[in-house]
PDB file of C-alpha atoms in Angstrom:
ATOM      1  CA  UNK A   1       6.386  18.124  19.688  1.00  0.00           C
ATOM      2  CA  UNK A   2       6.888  15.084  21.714  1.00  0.00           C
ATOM      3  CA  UNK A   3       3.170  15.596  23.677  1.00  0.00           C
ATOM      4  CA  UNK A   4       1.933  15.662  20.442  1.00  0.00           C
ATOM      5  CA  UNK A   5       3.435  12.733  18.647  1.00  0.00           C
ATOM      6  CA  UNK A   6       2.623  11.340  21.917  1.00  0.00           C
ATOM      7  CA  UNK A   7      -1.239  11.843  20.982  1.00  0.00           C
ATOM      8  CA  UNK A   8      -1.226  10.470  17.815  1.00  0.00           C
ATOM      9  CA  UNK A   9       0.892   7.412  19.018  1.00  0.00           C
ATOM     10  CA  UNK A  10      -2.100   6.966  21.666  1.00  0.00           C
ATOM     11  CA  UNK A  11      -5.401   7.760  19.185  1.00  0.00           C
ATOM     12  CA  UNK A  12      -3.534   5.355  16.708  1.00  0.00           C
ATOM     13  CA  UNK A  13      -3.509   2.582  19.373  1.00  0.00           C
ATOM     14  CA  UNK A  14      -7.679   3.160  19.617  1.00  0.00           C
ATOM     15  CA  UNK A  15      -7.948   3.087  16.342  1.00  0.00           C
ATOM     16  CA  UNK A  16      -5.736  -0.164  15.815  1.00  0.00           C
ATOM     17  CA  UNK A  17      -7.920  -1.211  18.723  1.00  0.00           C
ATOM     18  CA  UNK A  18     -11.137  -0.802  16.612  1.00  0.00           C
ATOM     19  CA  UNK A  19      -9.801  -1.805  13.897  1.00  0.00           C
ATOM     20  CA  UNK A  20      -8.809  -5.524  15.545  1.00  0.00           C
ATOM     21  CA  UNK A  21     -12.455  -5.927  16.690  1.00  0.00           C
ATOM     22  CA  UNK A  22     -14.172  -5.289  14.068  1.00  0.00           C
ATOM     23  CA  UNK A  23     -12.206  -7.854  12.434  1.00  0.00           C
ATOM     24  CA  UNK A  24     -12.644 -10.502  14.695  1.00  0.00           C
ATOM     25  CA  UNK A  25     -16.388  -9.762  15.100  1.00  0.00           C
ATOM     26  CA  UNK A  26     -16.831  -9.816  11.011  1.00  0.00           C
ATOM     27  CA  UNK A  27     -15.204 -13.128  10.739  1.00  0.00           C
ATOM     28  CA  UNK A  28     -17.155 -14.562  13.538  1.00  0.00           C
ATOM     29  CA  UNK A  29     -20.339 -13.858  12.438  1.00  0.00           C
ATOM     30  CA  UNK A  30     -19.226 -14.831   8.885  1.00  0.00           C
ATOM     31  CA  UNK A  31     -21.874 -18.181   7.676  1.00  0.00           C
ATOM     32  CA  UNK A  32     -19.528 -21.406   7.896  1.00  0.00           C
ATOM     33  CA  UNK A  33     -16.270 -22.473   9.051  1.00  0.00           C
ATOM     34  CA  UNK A  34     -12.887 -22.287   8.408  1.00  0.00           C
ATOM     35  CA  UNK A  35     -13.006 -26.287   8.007  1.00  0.00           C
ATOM     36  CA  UNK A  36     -16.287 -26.857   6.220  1.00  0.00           C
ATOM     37  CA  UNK A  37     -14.724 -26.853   3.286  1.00  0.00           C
ATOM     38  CA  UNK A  38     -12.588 -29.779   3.800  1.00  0.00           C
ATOM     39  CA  UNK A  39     -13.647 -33.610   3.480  1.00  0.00           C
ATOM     40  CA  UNK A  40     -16.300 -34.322   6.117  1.00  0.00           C
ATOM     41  CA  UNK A  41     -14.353 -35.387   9.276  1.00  0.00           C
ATOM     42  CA  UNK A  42     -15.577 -37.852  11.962  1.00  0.00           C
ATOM     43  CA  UNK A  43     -17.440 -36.065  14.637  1.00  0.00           C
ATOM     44  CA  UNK A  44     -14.317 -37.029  17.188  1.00  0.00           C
ATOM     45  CA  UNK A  45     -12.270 -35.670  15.231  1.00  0.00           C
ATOM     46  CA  UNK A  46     -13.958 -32.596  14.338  1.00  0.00           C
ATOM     47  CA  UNK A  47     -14.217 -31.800  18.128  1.00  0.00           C
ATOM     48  CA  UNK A  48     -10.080 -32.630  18.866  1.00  0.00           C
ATOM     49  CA  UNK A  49      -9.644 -29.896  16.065  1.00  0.00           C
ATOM     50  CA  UNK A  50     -12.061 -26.964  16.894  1.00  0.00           C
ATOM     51  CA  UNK A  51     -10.703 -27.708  20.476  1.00  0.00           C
ATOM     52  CA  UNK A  52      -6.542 -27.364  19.243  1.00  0.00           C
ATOM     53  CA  UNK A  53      -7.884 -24.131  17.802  1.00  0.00           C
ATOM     54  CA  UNK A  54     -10.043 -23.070  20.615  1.00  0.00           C
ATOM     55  CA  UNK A  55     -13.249 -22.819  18.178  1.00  0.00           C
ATOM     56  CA  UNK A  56     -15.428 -24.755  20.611  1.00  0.00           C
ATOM     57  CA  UNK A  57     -14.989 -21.848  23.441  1.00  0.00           C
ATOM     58  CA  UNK A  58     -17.847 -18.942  23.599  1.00  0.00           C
ATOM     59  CA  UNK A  59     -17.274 -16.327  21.644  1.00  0.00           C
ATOM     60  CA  UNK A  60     -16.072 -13.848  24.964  1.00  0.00           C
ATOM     61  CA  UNK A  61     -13.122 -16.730  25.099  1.00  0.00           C
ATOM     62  CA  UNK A  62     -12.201 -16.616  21.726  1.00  0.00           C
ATOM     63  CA  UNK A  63     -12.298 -12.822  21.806  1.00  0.00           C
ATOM     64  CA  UNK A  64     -10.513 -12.723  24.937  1.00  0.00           C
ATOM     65  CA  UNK A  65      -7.449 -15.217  24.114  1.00  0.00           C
ATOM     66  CA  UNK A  66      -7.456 -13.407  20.876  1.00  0.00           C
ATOM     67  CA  UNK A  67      -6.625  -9.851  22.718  1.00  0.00           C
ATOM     68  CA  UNK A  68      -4.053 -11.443  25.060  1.00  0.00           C
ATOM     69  CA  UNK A  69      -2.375 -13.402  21.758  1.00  0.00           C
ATOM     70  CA  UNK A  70      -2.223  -9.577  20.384  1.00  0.00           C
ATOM     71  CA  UNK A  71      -0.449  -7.911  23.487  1.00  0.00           C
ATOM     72  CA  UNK A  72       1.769 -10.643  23.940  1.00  0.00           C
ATOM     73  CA  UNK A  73       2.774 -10.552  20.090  1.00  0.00           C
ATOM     74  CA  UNK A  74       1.408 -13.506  18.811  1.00  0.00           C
ATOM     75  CA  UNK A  75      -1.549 -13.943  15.989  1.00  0.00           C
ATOM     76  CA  UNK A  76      -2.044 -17.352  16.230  1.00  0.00           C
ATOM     77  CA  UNK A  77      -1.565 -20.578  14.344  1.00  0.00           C
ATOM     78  CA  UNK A  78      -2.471 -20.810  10.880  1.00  0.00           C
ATOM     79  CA  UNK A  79      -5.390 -22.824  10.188  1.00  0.00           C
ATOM     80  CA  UNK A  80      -4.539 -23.940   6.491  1.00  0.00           C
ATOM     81  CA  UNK A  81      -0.639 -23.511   7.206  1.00  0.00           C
ATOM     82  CA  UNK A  82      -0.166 -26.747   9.787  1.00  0.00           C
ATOM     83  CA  UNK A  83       2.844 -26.488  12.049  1.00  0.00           C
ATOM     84  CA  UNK A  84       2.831 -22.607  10.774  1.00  0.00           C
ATOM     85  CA  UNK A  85       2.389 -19.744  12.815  1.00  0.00           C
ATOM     86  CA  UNK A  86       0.940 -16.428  10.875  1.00  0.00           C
ATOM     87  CA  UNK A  87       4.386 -14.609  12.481  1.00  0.00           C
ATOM     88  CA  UNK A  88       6.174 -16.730  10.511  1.00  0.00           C
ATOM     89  CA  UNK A  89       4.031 -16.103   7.392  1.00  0.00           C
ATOM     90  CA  UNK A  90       4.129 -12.575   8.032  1.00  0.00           C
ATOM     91  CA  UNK A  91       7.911 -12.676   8.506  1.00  0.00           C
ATOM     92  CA  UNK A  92       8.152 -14.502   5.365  1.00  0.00           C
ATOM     93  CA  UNK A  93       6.281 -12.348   3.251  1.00  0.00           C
ATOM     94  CA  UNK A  94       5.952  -8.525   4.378  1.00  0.00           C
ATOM     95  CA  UNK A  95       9.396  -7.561   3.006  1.00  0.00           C
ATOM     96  CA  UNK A  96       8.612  -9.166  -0.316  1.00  0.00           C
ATOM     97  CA  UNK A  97       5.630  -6.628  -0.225  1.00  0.00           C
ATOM     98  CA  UNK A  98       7.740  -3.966   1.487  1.00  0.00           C
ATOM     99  CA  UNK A  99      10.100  -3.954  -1.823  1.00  0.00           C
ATOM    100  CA  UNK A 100       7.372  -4.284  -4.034  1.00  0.00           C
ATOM    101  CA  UNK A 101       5.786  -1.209  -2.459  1.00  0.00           C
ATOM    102  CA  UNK A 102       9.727   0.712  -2.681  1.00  0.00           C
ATOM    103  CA  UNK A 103      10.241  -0.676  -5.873  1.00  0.00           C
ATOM    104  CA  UNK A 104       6.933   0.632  -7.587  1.00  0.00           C
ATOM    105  CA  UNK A 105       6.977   4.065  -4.933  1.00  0.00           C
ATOM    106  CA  UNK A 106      10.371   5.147  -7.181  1.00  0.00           C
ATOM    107  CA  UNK A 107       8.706   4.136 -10.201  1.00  0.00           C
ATOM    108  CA  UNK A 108       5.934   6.519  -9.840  1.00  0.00           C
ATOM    109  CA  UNK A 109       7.735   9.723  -8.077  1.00  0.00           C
ATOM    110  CA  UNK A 110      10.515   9.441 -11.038  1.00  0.00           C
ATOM    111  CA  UNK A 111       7.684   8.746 -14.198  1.00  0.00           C
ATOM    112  CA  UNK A 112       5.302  11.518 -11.926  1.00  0.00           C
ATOM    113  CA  UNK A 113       7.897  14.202 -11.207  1.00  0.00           C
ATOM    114  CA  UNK A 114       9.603  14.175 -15.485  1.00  0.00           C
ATOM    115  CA  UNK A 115       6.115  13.969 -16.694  1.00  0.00           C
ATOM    116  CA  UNK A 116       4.690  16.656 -14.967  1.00  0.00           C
ATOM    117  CA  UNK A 117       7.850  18.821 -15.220  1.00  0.00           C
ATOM    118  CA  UNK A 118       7.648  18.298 -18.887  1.00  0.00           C
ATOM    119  CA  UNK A 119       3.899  18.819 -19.156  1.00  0.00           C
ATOM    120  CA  UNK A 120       4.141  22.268 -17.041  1.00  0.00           C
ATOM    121  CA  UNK A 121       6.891  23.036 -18.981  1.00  0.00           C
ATOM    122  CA  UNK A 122       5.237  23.138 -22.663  1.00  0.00           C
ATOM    123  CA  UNK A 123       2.003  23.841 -21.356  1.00  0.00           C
ATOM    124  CA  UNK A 124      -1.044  23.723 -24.285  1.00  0.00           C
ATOM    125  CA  UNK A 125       1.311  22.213 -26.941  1.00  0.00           C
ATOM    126  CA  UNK A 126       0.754  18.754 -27.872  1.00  0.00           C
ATOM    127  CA  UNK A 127       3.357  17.601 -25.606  1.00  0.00           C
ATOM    128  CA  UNK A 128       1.174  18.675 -22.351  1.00  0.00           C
ATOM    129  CA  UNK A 129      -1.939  16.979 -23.578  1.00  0.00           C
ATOM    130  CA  UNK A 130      -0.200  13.883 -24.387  1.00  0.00           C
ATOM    131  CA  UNK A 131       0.971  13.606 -20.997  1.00  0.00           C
ATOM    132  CA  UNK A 132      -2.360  14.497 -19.141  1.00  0.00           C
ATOM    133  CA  UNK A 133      -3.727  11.773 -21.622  1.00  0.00           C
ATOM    134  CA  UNK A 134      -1.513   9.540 -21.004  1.00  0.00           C
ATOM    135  CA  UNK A 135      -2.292  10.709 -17.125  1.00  0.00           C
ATOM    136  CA  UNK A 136      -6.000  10.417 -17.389  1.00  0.00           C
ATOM    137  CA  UNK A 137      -5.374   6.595 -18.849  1.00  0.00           C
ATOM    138  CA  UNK A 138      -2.980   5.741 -15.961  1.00  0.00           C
ATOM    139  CA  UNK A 139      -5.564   6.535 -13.984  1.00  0.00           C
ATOM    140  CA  UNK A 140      -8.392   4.570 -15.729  1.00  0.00           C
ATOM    141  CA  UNK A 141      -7.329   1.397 -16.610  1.00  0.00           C
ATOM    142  CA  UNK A 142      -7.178  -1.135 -13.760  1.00  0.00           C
ATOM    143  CA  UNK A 143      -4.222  -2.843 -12.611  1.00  0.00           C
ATOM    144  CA  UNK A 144      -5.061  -6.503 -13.719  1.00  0.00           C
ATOM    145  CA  UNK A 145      -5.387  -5.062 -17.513  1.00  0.00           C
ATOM    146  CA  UNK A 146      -2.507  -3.001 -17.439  1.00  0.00           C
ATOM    147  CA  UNK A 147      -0.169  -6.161 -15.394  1.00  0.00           C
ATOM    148  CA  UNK A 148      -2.107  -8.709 -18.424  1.00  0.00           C
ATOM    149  CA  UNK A 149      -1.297  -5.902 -21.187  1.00  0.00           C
ATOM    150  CA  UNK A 150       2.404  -5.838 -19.735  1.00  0.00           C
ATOM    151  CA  UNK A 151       3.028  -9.520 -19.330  1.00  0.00           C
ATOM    152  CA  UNK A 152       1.149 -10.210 -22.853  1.00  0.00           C
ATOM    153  CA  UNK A 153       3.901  -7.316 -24.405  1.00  0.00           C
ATOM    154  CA  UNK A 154       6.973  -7.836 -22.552  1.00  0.00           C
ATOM    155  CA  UNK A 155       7.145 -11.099 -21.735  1.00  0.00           C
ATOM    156  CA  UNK A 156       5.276 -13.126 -24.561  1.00  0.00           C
ATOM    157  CA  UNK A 157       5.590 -11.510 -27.487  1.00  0.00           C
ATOM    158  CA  UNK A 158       9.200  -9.639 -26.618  1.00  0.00           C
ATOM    159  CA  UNK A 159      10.327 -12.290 -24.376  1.00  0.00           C
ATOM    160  CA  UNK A 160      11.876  -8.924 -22.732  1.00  0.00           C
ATOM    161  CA  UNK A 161      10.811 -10.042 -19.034  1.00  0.00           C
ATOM    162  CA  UNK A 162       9.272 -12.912 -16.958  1.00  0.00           C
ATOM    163  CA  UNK A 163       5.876 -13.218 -16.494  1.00  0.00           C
ATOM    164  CA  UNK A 164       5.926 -14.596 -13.130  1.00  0.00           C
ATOM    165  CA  UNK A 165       7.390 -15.573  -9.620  1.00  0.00           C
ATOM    166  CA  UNK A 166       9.887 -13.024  -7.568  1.00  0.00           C
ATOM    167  CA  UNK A 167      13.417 -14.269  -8.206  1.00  0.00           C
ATOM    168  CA  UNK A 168      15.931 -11.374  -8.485  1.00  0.00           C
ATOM    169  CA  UNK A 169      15.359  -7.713 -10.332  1.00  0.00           C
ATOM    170  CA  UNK A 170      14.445  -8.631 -13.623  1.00  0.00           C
ATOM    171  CA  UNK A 171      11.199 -10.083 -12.007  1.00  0.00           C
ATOM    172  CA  UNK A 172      10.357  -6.692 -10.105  1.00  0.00           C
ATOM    173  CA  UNK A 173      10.133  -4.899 -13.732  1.00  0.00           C
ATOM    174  CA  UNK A 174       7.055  -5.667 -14.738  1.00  0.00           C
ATOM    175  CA  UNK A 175       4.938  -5.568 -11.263  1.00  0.00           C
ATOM    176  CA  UNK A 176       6.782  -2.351 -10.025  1.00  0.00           C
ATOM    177  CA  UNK A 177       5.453  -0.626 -13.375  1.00  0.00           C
ATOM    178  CA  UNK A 178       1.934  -1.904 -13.261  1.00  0.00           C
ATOM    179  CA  UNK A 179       1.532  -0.840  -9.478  1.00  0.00           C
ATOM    180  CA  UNK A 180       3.428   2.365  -9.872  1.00  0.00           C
ATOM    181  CA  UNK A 181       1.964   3.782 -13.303  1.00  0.00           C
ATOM    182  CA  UNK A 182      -1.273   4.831 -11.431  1.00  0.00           C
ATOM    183  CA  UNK A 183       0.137   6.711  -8.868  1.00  0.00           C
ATOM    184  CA  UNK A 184       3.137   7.911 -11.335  1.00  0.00           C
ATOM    185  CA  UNK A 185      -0.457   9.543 -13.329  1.00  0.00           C
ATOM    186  CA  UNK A 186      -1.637  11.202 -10.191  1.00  0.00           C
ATOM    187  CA  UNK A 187       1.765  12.696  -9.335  1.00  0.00           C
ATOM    188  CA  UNK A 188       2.113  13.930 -13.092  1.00  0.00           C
ATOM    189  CA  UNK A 189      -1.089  15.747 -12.722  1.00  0.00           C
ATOM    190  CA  UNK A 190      -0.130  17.218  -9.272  1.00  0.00           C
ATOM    191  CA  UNK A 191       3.377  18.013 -10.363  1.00  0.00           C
ATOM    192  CA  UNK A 192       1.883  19.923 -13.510  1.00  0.00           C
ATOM    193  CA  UNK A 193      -1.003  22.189 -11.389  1.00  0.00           C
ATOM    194  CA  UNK A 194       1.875  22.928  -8.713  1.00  0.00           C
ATOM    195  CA  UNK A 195       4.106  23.917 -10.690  1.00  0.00           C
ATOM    196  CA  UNK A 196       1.909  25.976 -12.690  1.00  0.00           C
ATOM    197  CA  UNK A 197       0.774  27.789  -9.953  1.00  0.00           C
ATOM    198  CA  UNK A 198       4.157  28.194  -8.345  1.00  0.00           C
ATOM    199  CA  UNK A 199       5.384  29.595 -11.743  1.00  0.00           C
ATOM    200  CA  UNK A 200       2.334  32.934 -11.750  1.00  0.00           C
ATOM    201  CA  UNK A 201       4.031  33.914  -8.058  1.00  0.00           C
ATOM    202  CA  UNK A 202       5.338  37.625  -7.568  1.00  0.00           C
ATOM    203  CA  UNK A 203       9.043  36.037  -7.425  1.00  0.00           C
ATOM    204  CA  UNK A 204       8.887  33.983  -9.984  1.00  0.00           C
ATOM    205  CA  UNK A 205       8.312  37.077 -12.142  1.00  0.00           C
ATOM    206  CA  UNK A 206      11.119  38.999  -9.718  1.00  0.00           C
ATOM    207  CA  UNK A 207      13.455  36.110 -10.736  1.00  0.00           C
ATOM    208  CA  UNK A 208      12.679  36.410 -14.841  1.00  0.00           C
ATOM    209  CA  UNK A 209      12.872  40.497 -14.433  1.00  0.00           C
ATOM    210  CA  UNK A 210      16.654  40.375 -12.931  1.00  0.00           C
ATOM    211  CA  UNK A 211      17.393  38.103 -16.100  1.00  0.00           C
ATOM    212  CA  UNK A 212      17.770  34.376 -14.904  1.00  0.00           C
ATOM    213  CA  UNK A 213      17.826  31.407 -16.785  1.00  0.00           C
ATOM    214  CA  UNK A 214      14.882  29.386 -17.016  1.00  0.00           C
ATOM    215  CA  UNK A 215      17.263  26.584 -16.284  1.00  0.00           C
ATOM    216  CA  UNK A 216      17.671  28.052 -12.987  1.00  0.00           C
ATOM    217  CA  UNK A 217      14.397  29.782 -12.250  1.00  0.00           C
ATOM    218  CA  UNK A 218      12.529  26.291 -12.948  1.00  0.00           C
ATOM    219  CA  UNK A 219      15.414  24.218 -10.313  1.00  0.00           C
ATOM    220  CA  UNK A 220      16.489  26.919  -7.720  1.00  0.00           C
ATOM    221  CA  UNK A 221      12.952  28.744  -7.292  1.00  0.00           C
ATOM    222  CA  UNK A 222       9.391  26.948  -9.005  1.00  0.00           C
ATOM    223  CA  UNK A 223      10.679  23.442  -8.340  1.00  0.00           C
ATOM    224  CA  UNK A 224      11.642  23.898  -5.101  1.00  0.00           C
ATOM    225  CA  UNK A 225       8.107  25.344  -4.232  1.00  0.00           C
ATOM    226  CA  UNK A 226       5.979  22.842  -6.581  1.00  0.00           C
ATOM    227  CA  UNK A 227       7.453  19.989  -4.876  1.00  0.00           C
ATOM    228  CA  UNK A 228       5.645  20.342  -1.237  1.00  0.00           C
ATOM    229  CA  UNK A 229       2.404  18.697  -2.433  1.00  0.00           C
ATOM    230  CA  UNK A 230       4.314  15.571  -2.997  1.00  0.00           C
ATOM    231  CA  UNK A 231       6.309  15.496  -0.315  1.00  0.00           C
ATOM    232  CA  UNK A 232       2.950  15.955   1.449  1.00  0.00           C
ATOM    233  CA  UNK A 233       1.308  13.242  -0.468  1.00  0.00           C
ATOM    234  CA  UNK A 234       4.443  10.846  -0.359  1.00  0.00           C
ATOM    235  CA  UNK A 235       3.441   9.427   3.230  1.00  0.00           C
ATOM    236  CA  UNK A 236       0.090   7.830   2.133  1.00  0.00           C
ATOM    237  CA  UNK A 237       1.107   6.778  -1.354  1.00  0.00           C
ATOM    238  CA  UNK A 238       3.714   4.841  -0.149  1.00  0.00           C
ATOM    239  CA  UNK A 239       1.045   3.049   2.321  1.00  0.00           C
ATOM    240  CA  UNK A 240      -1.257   2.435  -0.564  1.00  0.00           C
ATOM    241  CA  UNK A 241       1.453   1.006  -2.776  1.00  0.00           C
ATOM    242  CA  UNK A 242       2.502  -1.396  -0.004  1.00  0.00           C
ATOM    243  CA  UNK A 243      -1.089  -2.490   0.697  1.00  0.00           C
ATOM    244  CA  UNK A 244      -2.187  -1.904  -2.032  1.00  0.00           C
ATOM    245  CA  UNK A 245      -0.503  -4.878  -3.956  1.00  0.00           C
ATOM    246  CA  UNK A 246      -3.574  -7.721  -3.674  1.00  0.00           C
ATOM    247  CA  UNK A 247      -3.965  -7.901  -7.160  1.00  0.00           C
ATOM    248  CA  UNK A 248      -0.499  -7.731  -8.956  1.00  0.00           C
ATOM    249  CA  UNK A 249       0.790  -9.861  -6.178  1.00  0.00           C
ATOM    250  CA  UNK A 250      -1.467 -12.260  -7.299  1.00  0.00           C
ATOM    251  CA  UNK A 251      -1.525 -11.275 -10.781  1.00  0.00           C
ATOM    252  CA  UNK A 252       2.407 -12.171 -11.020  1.00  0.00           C
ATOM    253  CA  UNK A 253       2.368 -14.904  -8.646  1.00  0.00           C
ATOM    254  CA  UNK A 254       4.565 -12.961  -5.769  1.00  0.00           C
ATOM    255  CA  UNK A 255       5.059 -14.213  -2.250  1.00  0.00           C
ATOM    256  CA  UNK A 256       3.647 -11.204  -0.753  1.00  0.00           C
ATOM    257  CA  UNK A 257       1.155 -10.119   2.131  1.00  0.00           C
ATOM    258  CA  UNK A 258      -1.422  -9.650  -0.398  1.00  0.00           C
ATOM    259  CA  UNK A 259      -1.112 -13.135  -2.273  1.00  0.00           C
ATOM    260  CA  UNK A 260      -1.787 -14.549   1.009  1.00  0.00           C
ATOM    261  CA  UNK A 261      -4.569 -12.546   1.699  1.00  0.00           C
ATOM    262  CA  UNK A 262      -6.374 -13.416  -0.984  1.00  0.00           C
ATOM    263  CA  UNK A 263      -5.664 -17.290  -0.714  1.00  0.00           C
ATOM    264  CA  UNK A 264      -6.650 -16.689   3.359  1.00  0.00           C
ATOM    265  CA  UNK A 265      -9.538 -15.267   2.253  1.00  0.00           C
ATOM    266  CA  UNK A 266     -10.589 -17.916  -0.322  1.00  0.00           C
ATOM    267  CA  UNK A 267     -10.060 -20.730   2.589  1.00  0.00           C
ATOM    268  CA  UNK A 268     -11.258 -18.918   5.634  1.00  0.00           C
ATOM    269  CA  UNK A 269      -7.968 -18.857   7.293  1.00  0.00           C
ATOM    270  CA  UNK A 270      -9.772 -16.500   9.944  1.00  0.00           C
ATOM    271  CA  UNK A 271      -6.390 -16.022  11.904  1.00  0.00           C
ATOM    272  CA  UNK A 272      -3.807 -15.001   8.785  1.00  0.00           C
ATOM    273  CA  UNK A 273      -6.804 -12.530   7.234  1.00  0.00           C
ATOM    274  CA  UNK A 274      -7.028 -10.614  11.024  1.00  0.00           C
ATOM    275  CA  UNK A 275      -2.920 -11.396  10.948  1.00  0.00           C
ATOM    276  CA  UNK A 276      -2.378  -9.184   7.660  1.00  0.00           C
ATOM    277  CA  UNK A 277      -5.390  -6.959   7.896  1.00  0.00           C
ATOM    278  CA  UNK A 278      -4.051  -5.688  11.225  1.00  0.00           C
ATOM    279  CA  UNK A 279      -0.640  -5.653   9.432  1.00  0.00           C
ATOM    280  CA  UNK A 280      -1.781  -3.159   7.025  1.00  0.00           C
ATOM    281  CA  UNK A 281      -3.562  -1.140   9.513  1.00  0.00           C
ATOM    282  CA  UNK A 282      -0.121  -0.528  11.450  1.00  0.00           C
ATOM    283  CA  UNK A 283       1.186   0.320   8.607  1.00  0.00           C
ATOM    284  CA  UNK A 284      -1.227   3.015   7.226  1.00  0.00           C
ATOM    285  CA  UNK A 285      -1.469   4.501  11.067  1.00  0.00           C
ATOM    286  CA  UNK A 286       2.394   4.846  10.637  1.00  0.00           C
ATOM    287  CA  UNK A 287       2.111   6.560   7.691  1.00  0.00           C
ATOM    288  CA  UNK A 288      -0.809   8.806   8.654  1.00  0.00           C
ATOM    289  CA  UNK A 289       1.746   9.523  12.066  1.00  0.00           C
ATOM    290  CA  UNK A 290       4.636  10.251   9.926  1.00  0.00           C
ATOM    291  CA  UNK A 291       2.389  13.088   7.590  1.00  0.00           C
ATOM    292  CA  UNK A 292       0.819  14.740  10.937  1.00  0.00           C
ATOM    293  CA  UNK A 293       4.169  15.120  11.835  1.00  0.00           C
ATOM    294  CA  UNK A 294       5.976  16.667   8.713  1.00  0.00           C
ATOM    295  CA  UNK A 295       2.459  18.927   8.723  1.00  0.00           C
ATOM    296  CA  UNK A 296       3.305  20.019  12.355  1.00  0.00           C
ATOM    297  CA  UNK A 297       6.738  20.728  11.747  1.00  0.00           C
ATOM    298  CA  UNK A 298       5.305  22.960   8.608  1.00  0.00           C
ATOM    299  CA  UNK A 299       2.844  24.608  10.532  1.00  0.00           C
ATOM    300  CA  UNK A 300       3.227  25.015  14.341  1.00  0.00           C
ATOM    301  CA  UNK A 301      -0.978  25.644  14.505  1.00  0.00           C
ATOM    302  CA  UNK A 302      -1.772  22.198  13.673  1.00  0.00           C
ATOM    303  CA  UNK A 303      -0.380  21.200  16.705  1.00  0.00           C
ATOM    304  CA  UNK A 304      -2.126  23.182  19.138  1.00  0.00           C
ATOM    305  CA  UNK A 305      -6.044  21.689  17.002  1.00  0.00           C
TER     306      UNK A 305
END
């Protein structure tokens, strides 16, 4: 077990590797610069800044000091932050996004698991259609209109919840629900097929013959089986919902990773978007690490592939 977590821990570093260059590289050959926007400065001045940020070295320089910054640690100094480094920035905001991402993950398993339970369960009545329609909309409708539908119900017309900002749990209602409804959907749908097929099994039947309740068929014997393909799934959709979070976190004005990715982005803060993208990558290598594992421990073969 430990050669082969081992293996992934040292294919993740290539690919974290790649991932880092290809950033860097993309920027770079990005038309403009990340001061171009700005008032036109004095040429003196110009040079003194591209100089505090190294811009004025060859590209092999920048690359290189870039690289070293990244084994020592460090990603650099913000460019539109001043005084700020994108540590700090990350420090500051990755455990907003890291609750977000919690907050919304228990949000969809709980909506996911009753729903699909409860569609499996009265299966081709009206109840199971209206929750794989229901489903098939989660899935649909994009996360800006569903966080614009939710802010315009809850929070203008029933003055229920605030719109905005990130300042204790009432806040958390409305973003956790618009970034967990969609997965919630896909988790309904999975819940309902597993569970489905776990229910036709030769034991299943054993289990009615000798007289059981359904009560305990459904808990002690279907549910227990129908639940692996979440479990399995979990890993990944927990990545996604923390990355995942660009647009609500913008959407509902949060002081997450992905607000300030998108305001990076928008003023070619070169160092905070390879800061966070590289962020994210660690974080869906982690993920991808933790489900190669669980799948190894479930089946011994995969380890020897």
């Amino acid at each position: 077990m430990i050669q082969f977590i081992l293996k992934r821990l040292l294919s993740s570093l290539v690919v974290l590797f790649i991932v880092s260059t290809l950033t860097f590289f993309i920027l770079y050959i990005v038309p403009g610069g990340p001061f171009d926007q700005e008032k036109k400065l004095p040429p003196e001045i110009q040079a003194n800044v591209e100089a505090k940020y190294r811009l004025n070295l060859p590209v092999w320089q920048q690359y290189y000091f870039y690289l070293k910054g990244l084994a020592h640690g460090d990603l650099g100094p913000s460019y539109k932050y001043p005084g700020r480094s994108i540590n700090e920035i990350i420090a500051e905001a990755f455990p907003v996004s890291v609750k977000l991402g919690l907050v919304s993950f228990g949000v969809a398993v709980g909506f996911g698991l009753f729903f699909g339970m409860l569609a499996a369960v009265y299966k081709d009545r009206w109840i199971d259609r209206l929750c794989m329609l229901s489903a098939s909309g989660g899935l649909s409708i994009p996360t800006f209109v569903l966080g614009s539908f939710l802010i315009f119900g809850f929070s203008i017309q029933l003055r229920w919840f605030p719109p905005a900002l990130w300042e204790g749990w009432s806040y958390m209602f409305l973003p956790s629900l618009t970034l967990g409804l969609g997965a919630a959907s896909y988790i309904a749908r999975l819940v309902r097929s597993s569970i489905l097929d776990v229910s036709s099994k030769e034991f299943v039947r054993t289990a009615r013959a000798k007289g059981l309740s359904e009560e305990v068929i459904m808990v002690k014997h279907i549910l227990r089986n129908a639940i692996s393909p979440v479990v399995t799934v979990s890993g990944p959709l927990l990545a996604g919902l923390v990355t995942g979070s660009f647009i609500v976190e913008y959407l509902f004005s949060i002081p997450g990773m992905g607000r300030y990715f998108i305001t990076a982005a928008t003023n070619r803060d070169y160092p905070l978007i390879m800061g966070v993208t590289l962020v994210y990558a660690v974080i869906l290598v982690a993920a991808n690490i933790g489900v190669d594992v669980m799948y190894s421990i479930i089946d011994p073969r995969i380890r020897s592939k």
